[in-house]
Structure formats: C-alpha cells, structure tokens
Coordinates of C-alpha atoms and ligand atoms in Angstrom, one line a residue:
M1 CA 4.4 -6.7 22.2
A2 CA 6.2 -3.4 23.5
H3 CA 6.1 -0.5 21.0
P4 CA 9.9 -0.3 19.7
L5 CA 9.6 3.5 19.6
D6 CA 9.8 5.7 22.4
N7 CA 6.2 7.3 22.7
I8 CA 6.4 10.9 21.8
E9 CA 4.1 12.9 23.8
D10 CA 4.5 16.3 22.1
V11 CA 3.9 17.0 18.2
Q12 CA 6.2 20.6 19.0
E13 CA 9.3 18.0 19.6
F14 CA 8.5 16.2 16.1
Y15 CA 8.1 19.8 13.9
E16 CA 11.1 20.6 16.0
A17 CA 12.9 17.5 14.8
I18 CA 11.9 18.5 11.3
D19 CA 12.3 22.4 12.2
R20 CA 8.9 22.9 10.8
Q21 CA 7.4 24.8 14.2
H22 CA 5.0 26.4 11.9
L23 CA 3.0 23.2 11.6
T24 CA 1.7 24.3 15.2
K25 CA -1.0 26.3 14.0
A26 CA -1.8 24.9 10.5
L27 CA -2.3 21.5 12.0
T28 CA -4.6 21.4 15.3
P29 CA -6.9 18.8 16.6
E30 CA -9.8 20.4 15.5
R31 CA -8.7 21.3 11.9
P32 CA -6.7 17.8 11.3
Y33 CA -4.6 16.5 8.3
T34 CA -7.5 14.3 6.6
Y35 CA -6.9 11.4 4.5
W36 CA -9.7 9.5 2.7
T37 CA -9.1 6.3 1.0
I38 CA -11.4 3.7 -0.2
E39 CA -9.5 0.7 0.8
L40 CA -7.5 0.6 4.0
Y41 CA -5.1 -2.6 5.1
D42 CA -5.2 -2.5 9.0
K43 CA -6.3 -5.5 10.4
K44 CA -5.9 -5.1 13.6
N45 CA -8.1 -2.5 13.6
G46 CA -10.4 -4.8 11.5
I47 CA -10.0 -3.6 8.0
R48 CA -8.5 -6.1 5.6
G49 CA -7.3 -4.6 2.1
G50 CA -6.4 -5.8 -1.0
G51 CA -3.0 -4.3 -1.8
G52 CA -0.3 -1.7 -1.5
L53 CA -2.8 1.1 -1.5
G54 CA -4.2 -0.2 1.7
V55 CA -1.0 -1.1 3.6
L56 CA 0.0 3.0 2.3
A57 CA -3.1 4.0 4.1
A58 CA -2.6 2.3 7.2
D59 CA 1.0 3.1 7.7
T60 CA 0.6 6.8 6.9
R61 CA -1.7 7.2 10.0
R62 CA 0.8 5.1 11.8
V63 CA 3.5 7.2 11.0
A64 CA 1.1 10.5 11.9
E65 CA 0.2 8.7 15.7
Q66 CA 4.2 8.0 16.1
S67 CA 5.2 11.6 15.1
S68 CA 1.6 13.2 17.2
V69 CA 0.3 14.8 14.6
P70 CA -3.6 15.7 14.3
F71 CA -4.4 13.2 11.8
V72 CA -8.0 11.5 10.7
L73 CA -8.8 8.6 8.6
I74 CA -11.6 8.1 6.7
T75 CA -12.7 4.8 5.2
P76 CA -15.7 2.5 5.0
F77 CA -15.8 0.0 7.2
Y78 CA -17.0 -3.4 5.2
P79 CA -18.7 -5.6 7.0
S80 CA -17.3 -8.5 5.0
E81 CA -14.3 -9.9 3.8
Q82 CA -12.6 -12.5 1.3
H83 CA -10.2 -15.4 2.1
Q84 CA -8.6 -17.7 -0.4
H85 CA -7.8 -21.6 0.2
Y86 CA -6.0 -24.3 -2.0
E87 CA -7.1 -27.8 -2.2
K88 CA -5.7 -30.2 -4.1
V89 CA -8.9 -32.8 -5.8
G90 CA -7.3 -35.3 -8.0
D91 CA -4.8 -33.4 -10.6
H92 CA -6.1 -30.1 -9.7
F93 CA -5.7 -27.3 -7.5
R94 CA -9.1 -25.7 -6.5
N95 CA -9.0 -22.1 -5.5
F96 CA -11.6 -21.6 -2.6
T97 CA -13.2 -17.8 -1.6
S98 CA -14.8 -17.5 1.4
H99 CA -16.3 -14.6 2.5
E100 CA -16.3 -13.7 6.3
A101 CA -18.8 -11.3 8.4
V102 CA -16.8 -8.8 10.1
D103 CA -18.2 -6.7 13.2
Y104 CA -17.0 -3.5 13.9
T105 CA -17.9 -4.2 17.3
K106 CA -15.2 -6.4 18.5
Y107 CA -12.5 -3.9 17.3
D108 CA -13.5 -1.4 19.9
Y109 CA -14.8 1.1 17.3
T110 CA -16.8 3.6 19.4
F111 CA -20.3 4.3 17.8
I112 CA -21.1 8.0 17.0
D113 CA -24.6 8.2 15.3
T114 CA -25.9 7.7 12.1
I115 CA -26.2 9.9 8.8
N116 CA -28.3 9.9 6.1
I117 CA -27.1 9.6 2.0
K118 CA -29.5 9.7 -1.4
C119 CA -29.0 6.7 -3.4
N120 CA -31.3 5.6 -5.8
S121 CA -34.4 7.0 -4.9
A122 CA -33.5 5.8 -1.1
I123 CA -32.1 7.3 1.8
I124 CA -29.6 5.2 3.3
S125 CA -28.3 5.3 6.7
L126 CA -25.0 5.0 7.7
D127 CA -23.3 4.3 10.8
V128 CA -20.3 6.6 11.9
I129 CA -18.0 4.6 14.2
E130 CA -14.4 6.0 15.3
K131 CA -11.7 4.5 16.9
K132 CA -8.9 7.1 18.8
L133 CA -5.2 6.0 18.6
G134 CA -2.9 8.7 20.1
S135 CA -3.4 11.9 17.8
T136 CA -5.2 10.2 15.1
R137 CA -8.8 8.7 14.5
I138 CA -10.2 6.2 12.1
L139 CA -13.6 7.4 11.2
C140 CA -15.6 4.8 9.3
V141 CA -18.8 4.9 8.0
T142 CA -20.7 1.9 7.2
E143 CA -24.2 -0.2 6.9
P144 CA -24.8 -4.0 6.5
G145 CA -25.3 -3.7 2.8
F146 CA -22.1 -1.9 2.1
G147 CA -20.4 -5.3 0.9
E148 CA -16.6 -6.2 0.2
L149 CA -13.8 -3.8 -0.6
Y150 CA -14.3 -3.5 -4.9
S151 CA -17.0 -5.6 -4.8
G152 CA -19.1 -5.5 -7.9
E153 CA -18.3 -4.4 -11.5
S154 CA -15.8 -1.3 -11.7
G155 CA -17.5 1.3 -13.1
G156 CA -20.5 -0.1 -11.4
D157 CA -23.6 0.8 -9.5
H158 CA -22.3 -0.6 -6.2
R159 CA -19.1 1.3 -6.6
L160 CA -20.4 4.1 -7.1
Y161 CA -22.8 3.6 -3.9
Q162 CA -19.5 2.8 -2.0
E163 CA -17.2 5.8 -3.3
V164 CA -20.3 8.3 -3.2
A165 CA -21.0 6.9 0.8
L166 CA -16.9 7.4 1.8
G167 CA -17.3 11.2 0.1
F168 CA -20.7 12.6 1.1
G169 CA -21.2 10.3 4.3
G170 CA -17.8 10.4 5.4
Y171 CA -17.7 14.7 5.3
Q172 CA -21.4 14.8 7.2
A173 CA -19.3 12.0 9.6
L174 CA -16.3 14.5 10.0
K175 CA -18.6 17.6 11.2
L176 CA -20.8 15.4 13.2
I177 CA -17.3 15.1 15.7
G178 CA -16.8 18.7 15.2
L179 CA -13.9 18.5 12.5
K180 CA -12.7 20.4 9.8
P181 CA -10.3 19.4 7.4
S182 CA -7.0 21.6 7.5
I183 CA -6.4 19.6 4.3
M184 CA -8.0 16.9 2.3
Q185 CA -5.4 14.1 1.2
L186 CA -7.4 11.9 -1.7
N187 CA -5.8 8.5 -1.9
E188 CA -6.9 8.0 -5.5
V189 CA -9.9 9.1 -7.1
A190 CA -12.6 6.7 -5.4
T191 CA -12.1 9.4 -2.8
F192 CA -13.2 12.5 -5.1
F193 CA -16.9 13.0 -3.5
A194 CA -15.6 14.1 -0.3
A195 CA -13.7 17.1 -2.0
L196 CA -17.1 17.7 -3.6
A197 CA -19.0 17.4 -0.9
R198 CA -16.6 20.3 0.7
L199 CA -17.6 22.0 -2.3
D200 CA -21.0 21.8 -2.2
E201 CA -20.8 22.9 1.7
L202 CA -19.1 26.1 1.0
T203 CA -21.3 26.9 -2.1
S204 CA -24.8 26.2 -0.1
N205 CA -23.4 28.2 2.6
G206 CA -23.1 31.4 1.1
M207 CA -19.7 31.6 -0.6
D208 CA -19.5 32.6 -4.1
F209 CA -18.8 29.6 -6.3
Y210 CA -15.5 30.6 -7.9
E211 CA -14.2 31.1 -4.3
A212 CA -15.5 28.2 -3.2
V213 CA -13.7 26.5 -5.8
V214 CA -10.3 28.3 -5.3
Y215 CA -10.3 27.6 -1.9
T216 CA -11.4 23.5 -2.2
R217 CA -8.6 23.0 -4.5
K218 CA -6.1 24.9 -2.4
H219 CA -6.7 22.4 0.4
T220 CA -7.4 19.2 -1.6
L221 CA -3.8 16.9 -2.7
Y222 CA -4.6 14.3 -4.8
T223 CA -2.4 11.2 -4.9
N224 CA -2.6 9.2 -8.1
H225 CA -1.3 6.0 -8.0
T226 CA -2.2 4.8 -11.6
L227 CA -0.2 5.2 -15.1
V228 CA -2.4 5.1 -17.5
Q229 CA -6.0 7.3 -17.8
A230 CA -7.3 5.1 -20.2
A231 CA -7.6 2.2 -17.4
E232 CA -9.9 4.3 -15.6
A233 CA -14.0 2.9 -15.7
E234 CA -16.5 5.5 -16.2
F235 CA -19.1 6.1 -14.9
N236 CA -22.5 7.3 -17.1
Y237 CA -24.8 10.6 -16.4
D238 CA -27.4 8.6 -15.6
Q239 CA -25.7 6.8 -12.6
F240 CA -24.8 10.1 -11.5
E241 CA -28.5 11.5 -11.5
R242 CA -29.3 8.4 -9.1
Y243 CA -26.7 8.6 -6.7
V244 CA -24.6 11.8 -7.1
F245 CA -26.8 14.8 -7.6
P246 CA -29.7 13.9 -4.8
N247 CA -26.6 14.4 -2.3
L248 CA -25.7 18.1 -3.7
K249 CA -27.3 21.2 -2.4
S250 CA -25.8 23.8 -4.4
M251 CA -27.3 24.1 -8.4
A252 CA -24.3 25.7 -9.2
V253 CA -22.2 22.7 -8.3
K254 CA -24.6 20.2 -10.1
K255 CA -24.2 22.5 -13.1
W256 CA -20.1 22.5 -12.7
L257 CA -19.8 18.7 -12.6
S258 CA -23.0 18.3 -15.4
D259 CA -20.5 20.0 -17.4
K260 CA -17.7 17.6 -16.8
F261 CA -19.5 15.0 -18.9
E262 CA -18.0 14.3 -22.4
N263 CA -20.4 12.3 -24.3
G264 CA -22.6 10.9 -21.3
H265 CA -19.7 9.9 -19.2
I266 CA -17.0 11.0 -16.9
R267 CA -14.0 10.1 -15.6
L268 CA -13.4 10.9 -11.7
S269 CA -9.7 11.6 -12.7
T270 CA -10.3 14.8 -14.8
V271 CA -12.9 16.4 -12.0
T272 CA -10.2 15.2 -8.9
I273 CA -7.3 17.2 -11.4
E274 CA -9.9 19.8 -11.3
I275 CA -10.8 20.1 -7.4
A276 CA -7.3 19.6 -6.6
E277 CA -4.7 22.0 -7.2
L278 CA -2.0 19.9 -5.6
R279 CA -1.3 16.7 -7.0
S280 CA 1.6 13.9 -6.3
G281 CA 2.9 10.5 -7.2
V282 CA 4.3 8.0 -5.4
S283 CA 7.9 7.2 -7.0
K284 CA 9.9 9.7 -9.0
L285 CA 9.3 7.7 -12.1
H286 CA 6.1 7.4 -11.3
A287 CA 5.2 11.1 -11.2
R288 CA 7.3 11.6 -14.0
V289 CA 5.8 9.2 -16.6
A290 CA 2.0 9.3 -15.1
N291 CA 0.3 9.9 -18.4
Y292 CA -2.6 12.4 -17.0
R293 CA -4.6 15.2 -19.1
D294 CA -6.7 17.9 -17.6
L295 CA -10.0 19.3 -19.2
A296 CA -8.3 21.4 -21.5
G297 CA -5.6 19.0 -22.8
N298 CA -2.6 19.7 -21.1
K299 CA -0.6 17.1 -19.1
V300 CA -0.7 17.1 -15.1
K301 CA 2.5 17.4 -13.7
F302 CA 2.7 15.3 -10.3
K303 CA 4.8 16.0 -7.9
A304 CA 6.8 13.1 -6.3
I305 CA 6.9 11.9 -3.0
T306 CA 7.7 8.1 -3.0
N307 CA 5.5 5.9 -0.9
G308 CA 7.0 5.2 2.8
I309 CA 6.7 2.5 5.4
D310 CA 6.1 2.4 8.8
I311 CA 9.3 1.0 10.2
P312 CA 8.3 -0.6 13.4
T313 CA 5.3 -2.1 12.0
W314 CA 7.1 -3.8 9.0
T315 CA 10.6 -4.6 10.9
A316 CA 11.6 -7.1 13.4
P317 CA 11.5 -5.3 17.1
G318 CA 15.5 -6.6 17.5
I319 CA 16.7 -4.9 13.9
V320 CA 14.6 -1.7 15.1
N321 CA 16.5 -1.5 18.0
Y322 CA 19.9 -2.4 16.2
Y323 CA 19.2 1.4 13.8
T324 CA 18.4 3.4 16.7
S325 CA 21.1 1.8 19.3
K326 CA 23.8 2.5 16.1
N327 CA 22.3 6.1 15.7
I328 CA 21.8 5.2 11.8
L329 CA 17.4 5.8 13.1
D330 CA 16.4 8.6 15.0
K331 CA 13.5 8.1 17.5
F332 CA 11.0 9.7 14.8
C333 CA 12.6 6.4 12.8
L334 CA 14.3 9.4 10.0
P335 CA 17.9 8.6 9.1
T336 CA 20.5 10.5 11.1
A337 CA 22.4 13.3 9.8
D338 CA 25.6 10.9 9.4
Y339 CA 23.0 7.7 9.1
K340 CA 25.7 6.5 5.7
E341 CA 29.0 6.5 8.4
K342 CA 26.6 4.5 10.9
I343 CA 25.6 1.9 8.4
S344 CA 29.5 1.4 7.6
T345 CA 29.8 -0.3 11.1
I346 CA 26.9 -2.8 10.6
T347 CA 28.6 -6.2 10.2
A348 CA 28.0 -9.2 8.9
E349 CA 27.9 -11.1 12.1
D350 CA 24.9 -8.9 13.1
I351 CA 23.1 -9.1 10.1
R352 CA 23.3 -13.1 10.4
T353 CA 22.3 -13.0 14.0
Q354 CA 19.3 -10.9 13.2
K355 CA 18.4 -13.1 10.3
Q356 CA 18.4 -16.0 12.5
K357 CA 16.0 -14.4 15.3
G358 CA 13.4 -13.4 12.0
R359 CA 14.0 -17.0 10.6
D360 CA 12.6 -18.1 14.1
E361 CA 9.2 -15.7 13.9
L362 CA 9.2 -17.3 10.1
N363 CA 8.6 -20.5 11.3
T364 CA 6.7 -19.5 13.8
V365 CA 4.1 -18.0 11.2
L366 CA 4.4 -20.9 9.1
A367 CA 3.6 -23.3 12.0
H368 CA -0.4 -22.1 11.3
R369 CA -0.3 -21.1 7.4
P370 CA -0.7 -24.0 5.5
D371 CA 0.8 -24.2 1.7
Q372 CA -0.9 -25.3 -1.3
Y373 CA -1.2 -29.1 -0.2
G374 CA -2.9 -27.8 3.1
N375 CA 0.9 -28.5 5.0
Y376 CA 2.4 -26.8 7.2
I377 CA 6.2 -26.1 6.6
K378 CA 9.3 -25.5 8.8
I379 CA 12.4 -24.1 7.0
P380 CA 15.2 -25.9 8.2
D381 CA 17.9 -23.2 10.1
D382 CA 20.8 -23.4 7.4
A383 CA 18.8 -23.1 4.5
L384 CA 18.7 -20.0 2.5
V385 CA 14.9 -18.7 1.8
F386 CA 13.8 -16.6 -1.7
Q387 CA 10.5 -14.8 -1.6
F388 CA 8.0 -13.7 -3.9
K389 CA 5.2 -11.9 -2.1
R390 CA 2.9 -9.8 -3.8
R391 CA -0.6 -9.6 -5.1
F392 CA -0.9 -11.9 -8.7
V393 CA -1.3 -9.7 -11.3
D394 CA 0.2 -10.3 -14.8
Y395 CA 2.9 -7.4 -14.3
K396 CA 3.8 -8.4 -11.7
R397 CA 5.1 -11.7 -13.2
P398 CA 5.1 -14.0 -10.1
W399 CA 5.4 -16.9 -13.0
L400 CA 8.9 -15.3 -14.2
A401 CA 11.4 -17.5 -12.0
F402 CA 9.8 -21.0 -12.8
T403 CA 10.3 -19.8 -16.4
R404 CA 13.3 -22.7 -17.1
P405 CA 12.4 -25.0 -13.9
E406 CA 16.0 -26.4 -14.7
T407 CA 17.7 -23.2 -14.2
L408 CA 15.8 -22.5 -11.0
K409 CA 16.2 -26.6 -9.5
A410 CA 20.1 -26.1 -10.2
I411 CA 20.3 -22.5 -8.1
L412 CA 17.5 -23.9 -5.2
E413 CA 19.8 -27.4 -4.9
K414 CA 23.2 -25.5 -5.3
H415 CA 22.3 -23.2 -2.2
N416 CA 20.1 -25.3 -0.3
A417 CA 17.6 -22.9 -1.0
Y418 CA 13.9 -23.0 -0.8
Y419 CA 11.2 -20.3 -2.6
I420 CA 8.2 -19.1 -1.0
L421 CA 5.6 -17.7 -3.2
C422 CA 2.7 -15.9 -1.4
G423 CA -0.4 -13.3 -3.3
R424 CA -4.0 -13.7 -4.0
V425 CA -5.6 -13.6 -7.3
H426 CA -8.1 -11.0 -7.6
E427 CA -11.8 -12.9 -8.0
G428 CA -12.8 -13.0 -11.4
D429 CA -8.8 -12.9 -12.8
T430 CA -9.2 -16.0 -14.7
A431 CA -5.9 -16.2 -16.6
M432 CA -3.7 -15.1 -13.7
S433 CA -6.1 -18.2 -11.8
G434 CA -4.9 -20.5 -14.6
Q435 CA -1.3 -19.2 -14.8
L436 CA -1.0 -19.9 -10.7
E437 CA -2.6 -23.4 -11.5
R438 CA -0.1 -24.2 -14.3
L439 CA 2.6 -23.4 -11.8
L440 CA 1.8 -25.4 -8.8
K441 CA 1.3 -28.5 -11.3
L442 CA 5.0 -27.2 -12.5
V443 CA 6.0 -27.7 -8.9
D444 CA 3.7 -30.6 -8.3
S445 CA 5.3 -32.9 -11.0
D446 CA 8.8 -32.7 -9.5
P447 CA 10.5 -33.7 -6.6
V448 CA 12.7 -31.0 -6.3
L449 CA 10.3 -28.5 -7.0
K450 CA 8.0 -29.6 -4.6
E451 CA 10.2 -30.2 -1.3
R452 CA 11.5 -26.4 -2.0
V453 CA 8.7 -24.5 -3.3
H454 CA 5.7 -23.8 -1.5
Y455 CA 3.1 -21.1 -1.9
L456 CA 1.3 -19.9 0.8
P457 CA -2.3 -18.6 0.0
D458 CA -4.5 -16.3 1.4
Y459 CA -1.3 -13.3 1.3
D460 CA -1.9 -10.4 3.8
E461 CA 0.1 -8.4 6.6
E462 CA 1.0 -11.3 8.7
L463 CA 2.5 -13.2 5.7
G464 CA 4.5 -10.0 4.8
R465 CA 5.9 -9.4 7.3
A466 CA 6.8 -12.5 8.5
L467 CA 8.4 -13.1 4.8
S468 CA 10.1 -9.8 4.7
I469 CA 11.4 -10.7 8.4
G470 CA 13.0 -14.1 7.9
A471 CA 14.0 -14.1 4.2
N472 CA 17.2 -13.8 2.6
V473 CA 16.2 -12.9 -0.8
S474 CA 13.6 -11.3 -2.1
I475 CA 11.9 -11.3 -5.9
N476 CA 10.3 -8.5 -7.1
N477 CA 10.3 -8.6 -11.1
P478 CA 7.1 -6.2 -12.2
I479 CA 7.5 -5.0 -16.6
V480 CA 9.7 -2.1 -16.3
G481 CA 7.1 0.9 -16.1
L482 CA 3.9 -0.6 -14.9
E483 CA 4.8 0.0 -11.0
A484 CA 4.2 2.9 -9.4
C485 CA 5.8 2.4 -6.3
G486 CA 5.5 -0.9 -4.7
T487 CA 6.5 -1.3 -0.8
S488 CA 7.1 -5.0 0.1
W489 CA 10.8 -4.9 -1.1
M490 CA 11.1 -2.0 1.7
K491 CA 10.1 -4.2 4.2
D492 CA 12.7 -6.7 2.6
I493 CA 15.8 -4.1 2.9
I494 CA 14.7 -2.6 5.9
N495 CA 15.3 -6.1 7.8
L496 CA 18.4 -6.8 6.0
G497 CA 17.5 -8.8 2.8
L498 CA 18.8 -8.5 -0.3
L499 CA 16.6 -7.1 -3.2
V500 CA 16.4 -8.6 -6.6
S501 CA 14.3 -6.2 -9.0
T502 CA 13.7 -5.0 -12.0
H503 CA 14.4 -1.0 -12.4
D504 CA 10.8 0.3 -11.4
G505 CA 8.7 1.8 -9.3
G506 CA 10.0 3.5 -6.1
V507 CA 13.0 1.0 -6.5
A508 CA 14.5 3.2 -9.6
D509 CA 14.7 6.3 -7.5
C510 CA 18.0 5.2 -6.3
P511 CA 20.8 3.9 -9.0
A512 CA 20.5 0.7 -10.1
D513 CA 23.7 -0.4 -8.7
S514 CA 22.2 0.0 -5.3
Y515 CA 21.0 -3.6 -5.1
L516 CA 20.4 -6.6 -7.2
S517 CA 19.5 -5.2 -10.8
I518 CA 17.3 -7.3 -13.4
S519 CA 18.5 -6.0 -17.1
G520 CA 17.7 -6.6 -20.6
D521 CA 15.3 -5.7 -23.4
T522 CA 13.9 -8.8 -23.6
E523 CA 12.2 -11.0 -22.0
A524 CA 14.8 -13.9 -22.6
E525 CA 17.4 -11.4 -21.5
E526 CA 15.6 -10.4 -18.2
L527 CA 15.2 -14.3 -17.9
D528 CA 19.0 -14.7 -17.9
S529 CA 19.6 -11.6 -15.6
L530 CA 17.1 -12.2 -12.8
Y531 CA 19.1 -16.0 -12.4
A532 CA 22.2 -14.7 -12.6
R533 CA 21.0 -12.2 -9.6
M534 CA 19.4 -14.8 -7.5
E535 CA 22.8 -16.9 -7.7
E536 CA 24.5 -13.8 -7.0
G537 CA 22.3 -13.0 -4.0
A538 CA 22.4 -16.8 -2.5
S539 CA 26.0 -16.5 -2.7
A540 CA 26.4 -13.5 -0.9
W541 CA 24.9 -15.1 2.0
E542 CA 27.9 -17.2 2.2
N543 CA 30.3 -15.0 1.9
D544 CA 30.8 -12.5 4.3
F545 CA 32.6 -9.7 3.1
D546 CA 29.7 -9.6 0.2
L547 CA 26.9 -10.1 2.4
E548 CA 28.0 -6.4 4.3
F549 CA 29.0 -4.8 0.8
F550 CA 25.4 -5.3 -0.4
I551 CA 23.5 -4.8 2.4
K552 CA 25.2 -1.4 3.6
K553 CA 24.7 -0.4 -0.1
E554 CA 21.3 -0.8 0.0
L555 CA 20.8 1.0 3.5
E556 CA 22.7 3.6 2.4
N557 CA 20.8 4.1 -0.8
Y558 CA 17.3 3.5 0.5
L559 CA 17.2 4.1 4.2
P560 CA 15.6 7.5 2.9
V561 CA 13.5 6.2 1.1
I562 CA 12.1 3.6 3.0
S563 CA 11.2 6.0 6.0
G564 CA 7.7 6.4 6.3
T565 CA 8.2 9.5 8.5
R566 CA 10.1 10.6 5.6
M567 CA 7.1 10.2 3.8
L568 CA 5.2 12.4 6.4
K569 CA 7.4 15.4 6.0
D570 CA 7.4 15.2 2.6
Y571 CA 3.5 15.4 2.6
L572 CA 4.0 18.2 5.1
D573 CA 6.5 19.9 3.4
Y574 CA 4.5 20.0 0.2
L575 CA 1.0 20.9 1.7
F576 CA 1.9 24.0 4.1
Ligands
LIG601 C1 3.6 -4.5 1.6 C2 2.3 -5.4 1.3 C3 1.6 -5.0 0.6 C4 1.8 -3.8 -0.7 O1 2.3 -4.6 -2.0 P1 3.1 -4.0 -3.4 O2 2.9 -5.3 -4.1 O3 4.9 -3.8 -2.9 O4 2.8 -2.8 -3.5 C5 0.2 -5.6 -0.5 N1 -0.2 -6.4 0.3 C6 0.5 -6.9 1.5 C7 -0.4 -7.7 2.6 C8 1.2 -6.4 2.3 O5 2.1 -6.5 3.6

C-alpha cells in the first residue's frame, strides 16, 4: 500500500515548516534523538507490545521518520510473544494463552555484533540488531533467554534483568554503531538504566562526577505515564548487587546510587527524577495530577505533552487524502493555519461515503478474526456499530455498558446496532478474566445480545485500526482520574467516528462539549449518562445535520491534539 504522505526528502523542510531551523545543528545523524522504551508495539517490525505505551513509542518513531528527523529507538527484541484464544466448552468460555516464538531474521534486521553485560555472576551476551527506516532506526538487544514482554513479577529478578539489558546493553549498542545521543527520552522508568549507563560512562572517562550528573540531567527527559508513585514496584539492594552494580565502572556512581536506597529498597521513579531534569506527562490533566515526590519530598512538576498518533498509520487512506485535499492537514499531518474553516466544509455525505469504505475494510478483517465462539462475523452494510477496544483492566470498565442489559438491548435493537468488544486480559488478572467470562455468559444467555454483541479475542493493531475505521460510535469509559492519556479514542475521531467518553486523560484536553461526554458523580449516574449518550450517538447517524455537527465539533477541537507531528513538535520545543 502506497504511503499516503509525500515522502519528505529533507529534514530542513520540516524544520522550516515548524519554524525551528536551529534544530539542524542540534540533531544530526551522528547525534540523534534517542528514545528508550521497554515496550514497542510495532508488529510490522516484529515486536508486539501490550498497550498504549508501546503504541506511543511506535508512533513517535513513525512521525520522526515522516519528518526526516534523526531518531533512534532502543528497545528489546522479545524472542517470544503471547496470544489469546477463546473456546466455549459446555457452559464455559475458556481462555487460552499461547506462546509463539519470534525470529528477528524474519523481519529484515541486520545483525551488528554481540555485547556483554554482567548479571547474577554471569556474563550475558546480547545480540545487537538494527533496522534502518528513513532517518530513523530501531536498535535492539536480544538473546534467546530474554523472555516475553513483562514476563515475571514486577519487581522480580527477570524484570530487572530485562531493564538492565535494555539500559546498559542498549547504551553499548548505540556506541557500537558510532552514535552519541543528543537527547535521551526515557519512556517510563523501566528505561532508567540507559541514563545511568551514560552517567557512568562520562564519569569513568574522567569527567567530574557532579559535572557528569548535571550534563546527564540536562539531556535526559523522563516521560511519565503513571499517576501514582506508590503503585510502582520496588527493587531491593541485593537485586542491585547482583544485576546493576556489576555493570558500573565508576565508584562515584555506585555510591550515588547506593545512597538512594531507603530501608534497603528503591523505586526507579525516584532515581529517574534525580537523573532527568526534563520531565513530561502525557496529557494536560495527567501532568497536573500525577503525584510524584523527589527525594527531598517536593512535588515533581511535569510538562504536559499530550500523546498524539501517527495519522497515516491509524487512518483510512481515503480519509487522510480527504483531509489533505481539503487543506485540513498539511503534508506533515499537522493541522493547517485555517483548519477550522476548512473543517466547516465537511459534509454528511462525505462522512457516510468514507465510513462505507471503512465498513468494507472492517468486514475484510472480521473475515479472519473469529469472535468468542470461533465464528467469523460480517456486519451488514445498513447496521450501526458501537465498539469498545482497549486492554481489559478494571479502571477502563469494559463491562460498564452491560450493567443494565435491557437498556443496552433496547438501544441495539432500535438502531439495528452491533456492539463489538475487543481487549486482552493481562495473564494472571483473575478478577478481570472472571468479569469477562460473566459478560460472555450474559451475552450467551440472551438471543438479542448473542446476535448483536461480539467479543474479538487477541486484540492487536489490526483489530484496533479496523474498528476505528469501520465503527460509528466508540465507547471509552475509564474511571475519571485514572487514564493518563489513552490514544484509541484519537483513532476513532480521526476516522470520522463519534466518541462517547468520560472526561479523562487526553480527552480532557478539550472542553466536555467537544464530544458525547459521560458525566455523573456516581456510577449509577454515569450509567444513565452512558446510555443517553449512546442513544444520542446512534441517532446522530440517522440525521445528516446532527452527524455533521458532532463530527465537525470533534475535529475542530481534537485535530491538533491527535496529530503525532504536533506531539513531536512539542517535544522538540521542550527539549531544544
Ligand atoms: C491504540 C492501541 C492501544 C492504546 O490504547 P489506549 O487504551 O487508548 O491507551 C492499545 N493497544 C492497541 C492494539 C492499540 O491499537
């Protein structure tokens, strides 16, 4: 499939477009922007993630590639990944997890060399592999025993090993290919050891320790996605003696790190805050409310840089063309100076035409993605589709719309609507597997729900994209205050869908009348509101005037938020 964007030949053109010519000197192919992440969600390049953190990493790199910005993403290549299956056995829906080997040689990576790290009295040899994509690269460390993403207990030895391998191993890998980081962006605290490796290198090469700390701090950005510091797992001193200290050359750095333990324990966020002067949160609300303290006990300030998405990746090509031909987006996928006026020319007829094509794409994907019964469904052309697609974790409340089944049924029948649910339960989350099983049994017990509600297991990028493109109304109902940003809802809006959501995460960057907002002080009130908004969203699709009104309002407000290029621009502004 041809890329819907023009290929940008020259980064100068991008820097001129965003009026940041000075970046030509700050970021060069030899001194690139470096982005460190334990999770990448980019299956096309062989790496399956777990959720939003990995999708964000993949999108940040893609945006950098389209803008020709010199950028290196450093991440593990996991030699195994998980898949989820469902089967109905008697009255039960059985959840199976399977593990699949992944071979990097199948994804066009180049093997560079091996490097060593020391862990638990052993020398571990890591393969360094890379893949060049335009002005960007994916640089990975891996070995057969690396395990899966988030395998083992959080706070356990294996996690620490993976994080140490990424940090110390990744830093050596960068040197191996002859690059020095201009900036190090740490996508959450699991990447702390990369900044530590840099501090150790500077200090052991003779720089005064305090100068090295100042230097490292000035060039390190810690991006936080978590709201509560207390929720973070701790490591103990013994674990650091086995996995971390053996990889440090400088006594001063060892001493500095040892002093950060409290009662023999350490949280990586406390040391990440110490080593990174630049700190960001992933939406306006999250940056305000994230409750983090530094070692002195002061509340940490986070700069709000709301996540965006790579628009060409997540949007139907016809819709990207529609936005660029109408001059709503420029060729970098930034909103144009007068995007609001241009949005006012969008018509209901255009929306319906684009959505019909989207529905065909959705059906193409549904033809090979079974539902909870192992059946392949096809949504009729004249039906409406509600969708809920996100990780099945408690705070996102995937079960909410099923709390009053009679009300849900009435809405589905009245509007000839389907409700598609998608999302993986974290292995070991027995409470949520129980919720899902109850939900599937409820659906199974009722002929109307059984016809109109479908759960698609093994949620991934393909399903996420297809649902955004092909559904009409999306539902996002996290408990207010618990979503850091969320990006699935952005995929829905950019594909001309209506959003029903609580006012949380990045959604709360814009006023609550920008979309179909769920409100209420109690869950019962929120439920009344959820069903009322679903009804409103479904009715809007039956009326050109309302459809145009709501879609334009969403786009006028959220288009700049959604643009991943806007996000990259915000990072560059903050960093340089
Ligand atoms: C977009 C996407 C996400 C992000 O989900 P949020 O819950 O909105 O943060 C997660 N997983 C997949 C597969 C996605 O496509």
